[in-house]
Structures are given as C-alpha cells and as structure tokens.
C-alpha cells in the first residue's frame, strides 16, 4: 500500500505547478487503467452476456417480424391472385350468361317470327277460302239470276209457261257445258 500512496501523492515543487495538457501523470494513468480494467471485467462478467442476450432477442424478434411480414405479404399476394381469378371467373360467367340470354332471346324472336308468319299464312289461307267461298256463292247467285233471266226471256219469247224446275235444269246443264269449253 505504501506504493499506492506514493503514486497518489502529487509531485512537489515546480513540476506540480506546471500542468499542461501534454504533461503525463503516471499515478493518474495507472489508476485510470486499473479502474478501466475492473470496469471491463465486471461488464464482461455481468453486462456483456445480458447485452448479448438482449441483442440476440431483438435480432430474433426482428427476424420473426420479417418472416411474419413476408408470410403476410405472400398471403396477401395469394389472396389478391384468388380475387383476380374469382373476378375473371365472374366476368366469364357474366359473359356466358349474356351470351345465353342473347341466344335465348334470338331463339324466342325467331319462334315469335315463325309463329307470326304461320298465323299470317293461316289468316291468308282462311281469307282465300272465304274469298273462294264468297266467289262460289256469287257465281251460284249469278247462275240462278241468269237462269231466272233466261227463263223469263224464254217464256216471253215462247209465250208459253214451261216448268221452271225443268227449265232451270236445262240452263244449268248448258252453263256447265260452257264452263268446260
């Protein structure tokens, strides 16, 4: 311990009074190195493992967060791709539905047009039959009228009253022979 006291004592005389920033104090230097060594030893023994453990825990936590972020990013990308596929599928289904609806409407239109044409043809055919029937009725009425006129004219000419049924039969036979020619 006496050495320690010697080192701690300040130099006497002129040297003690002349302190400059470049002057060397060996006693102060020795104790600074001893205290620094003790501090490093204590920190090495107690502080360094704790510091290393905390740094490693932080590093593990950051790595875990990075992995979690990468996993979340991959999941988001997968969900985005699924969403895009679902959207594309929905668009395709909508296009199919529209195409089906157009096909059905076109088929319905064609059926309605065919039905309308058929009804028109039926109406035309019925009108033709009606016209033909009316024509036949008119021809028969004209024949009767012609027969009656012929009988009236013949009876005036002959001035004899012939049997009207027999005369009618004669005129009808005559008119049918005219129609054949």
PDB file of C-alpha atoms in Angstrom, residues 42-107:
ATOM      1  CA  UNK A  42     -17.324  -6.514 -14.376  1.00  0.00           C
ATOM      2  CA  UNK A  43     -19.032  -5.630 -17.624  1.00  0.00           C
ATOM      3  CA  UNK A  44     -17.521  -8.715 -19.281  1.00  0.00           C
ATOM      4  CA  UNK A  45     -18.789 -10.923 -16.488  1.00  0.00           C
ATOM      5  CA  UNK A  46     -22.233  -9.413 -15.879  1.00  0.00           C
ATOM      6  CA  UNK A  47     -23.104  -6.861 -18.558  1.00  0.00           C
ATOM      7  CA  UNK A  48     -21.838  -8.469 -21.753  1.00  0.00           C
ATOM      8  CA  UNK A  49     -23.970 -11.671 -21.551  1.00  0.00           C
ATOM      9  CA  UNK A  50     -27.037  -9.621 -20.746  1.00  0.00           C
ATOM     10  CA  UNK A  51     -26.262  -7.216 -23.574  1.00  0.00           C
ATOM     11  CA  UNK A  52     -25.644 -10.102 -25.978  1.00  0.00           C
ATOM     12  CA  UNK A  53     -28.839 -11.831 -24.875  1.00  0.00           C
ATOM     13  CA  UNK A  54     -30.847  -8.648 -25.423  1.00  0.00           C
ATOM     14  CA  UNK A  55     -29.288  -8.082 -28.847  1.00  0.00           C
ATOM     15  CA  UNK A  56     -29.958 -11.715 -29.808  1.00  0.00           C
ATOM     16  CA  UNK A  57     -33.554 -11.472 -28.557  1.00  0.00           C
ATOM     17  CA  UNK A  58     -34.028  -8.269 -30.536  1.00  0.00           C
ATOM     18  CA  UNK A  59     -32.475  -9.887 -33.589  1.00  0.00           C
ATOM     19  CA  UNK A  60     -34.746 -12.933 -33.203  1.00  0.00           C
ATOM     20  CA  UNK A  61     -37.781 -10.679 -32.743  1.00  0.00           C
ATOM     21  CA  UNK A  62     -36.875  -8.683 -35.856  1.00  0.00           C
ATOM     22  CA  UNK A  63     -36.292 -11.898 -37.828  1.00  0.00           C
ATOM     23  CA  UNK A  64     -39.639 -13.220 -36.613  1.00  0.00           C
ATOM     24  CA  UNK A  65     -41.355  -9.971 -37.608  1.00  0.00           C
ATOM     25  CA  UNK A  66     -39.667 -10.081 -41.015  1.00  0.00           C
ATOM     26  CA  UNK A  67     -40.784 -13.685 -41.518  1.00  0.00           C
ATOM     27  CA  UNK A  68     -44.267 -12.756 -40.383  1.00  0.00           C
ATOM     28  CA  UNK A  69     -44.294  -9.794 -42.760  1.00  0.00           C
ATOM     29  CA  UNK A  70     -43.077 -11.980 -45.622  1.00  0.00           C
ATOM     30  CA  UNK A  71     -45.743 -14.557 -44.787  1.00  0.00           C
ATOM     31  CA  UNK A  72     -48.413 -11.840 -44.619  1.00  0.00           C
ATOM     32  CA  UNK A  73     -47.149 -10.425 -47.904  1.00  0.00           C
ATOM     33  CA  UNK A  74     -47.281 -13.876 -49.523  1.00  0.00           C
ATOM     34  CA  UNK A  75     -50.782 -14.424 -48.104  1.00  0.00           C
ATOM     35  CA  UNK A  76     -51.889 -11.029 -49.411  1.00  0.00           C
ATOM     36  CA  UNK A  77     -50.437 -11.840 -52.834  1.00  0.00           C
ATOM     37  CA  UNK A  78     -52.204 -15.215 -52.800  1.00  0.00           C
ATOM     38  CA  UNK A  79     -55.495 -13.602 -51.789  1.00  0.00           C
ATOM     39  CA  UNK A  80     -55.052 -10.939 -54.456  1.00  0.00           C
ATOM     40  CA  UNK A  81     -54.461 -13.626 -57.079  1.00  0.00           C
ATOM     41  CA  UNK A  82     -57.504 -15.565 -55.846  1.00  0.00           C
ATOM     42  CA  UNK A  83     -59.542 -12.363 -56.015  1.00  0.00           C
ATOM     43  CA  UNK A  84     -58.334 -11.705 -59.552  1.00  0.00           C
ATOM     44  CA  UNK A  85     -59.165 -15.262 -60.580  1.00  0.00           C
ATOM     45  CA  UNK A  86     -62.595 -15.023 -58.968  1.00  0.00           C
ATOM     46  CA  UNK A  87     -63.177 -11.711 -60.716  1.00  0.00           C
ATOM     47  CA  UNK A  88     -62.078 -13.172 -64.050  1.00  0.00           C
ATOM     48  CA  UNK A  89     -64.318 -16.185 -63.473  1.00  0.00           C
ATOM     49  CA  UNK A  90     -67.247 -13.926 -62.564  1.00  0.00           C
ATOM     50  CA  UNK A  91     -66.668 -11.900 -65.721  1.00  0.00           C
ATOM     51  CA  UNK A  92     -66.523 -15.077 -67.797  1.00  0.00           C
ATOM     52  CA  UNK A  93     -69.736 -16.329 -66.172  1.00  0.00           C
ATOM     53  CA  UNK A  94     -71.388 -12.964 -66.821  1.00  0.00           C
ATOM     54  CA  UNK A  95     -70.304 -13.154 -70.466  1.00  0.00           C
ATOM     55  CA  UNK A  96     -71.686 -16.703 -70.657  1.00  0.00           C
ATOM     56  CA  UNK A  97     -74.956 -15.589 -69.090  1.00  0.00           C
ATOM     57  CA  UNK A  98     -75.189 -12.655 -71.507  1.00  0.00           C
ATOM     58  CA  UNK A  99     -74.410 -14.909 -74.454  1.00  0.00           C
ATOM     59  CA  UNK A 100     -77.005 -17.400 -73.230  1.00  0.00           C
ATOM     60  CA  UNK A 101     -79.565 -14.651 -72.776  1.00  0.00           C
ATOM     61  CA  UNK A 102     -78.829 -13.334 -76.261  1.00  0.00           C
ATOM     62  CA  UNK A 103     -79.165 -16.832 -77.693  1.00  0.00           C
ATOM     63  CA  UNK A 104     -82.442 -17.390 -75.831  1.00  0.00           C
ATOM     64  CA  UNK A 105     -83.790 -14.001 -76.906  1.00  0.00           C
ATOM     65  CA  UNK A 106     -82.743 -14.677 -80.510  1.00  0.00           C
ATOM     66  CA  UNK A 107     -84.436 -18.088 -80.350  1.00  0.00           C
TER      67      UNK A 107
END
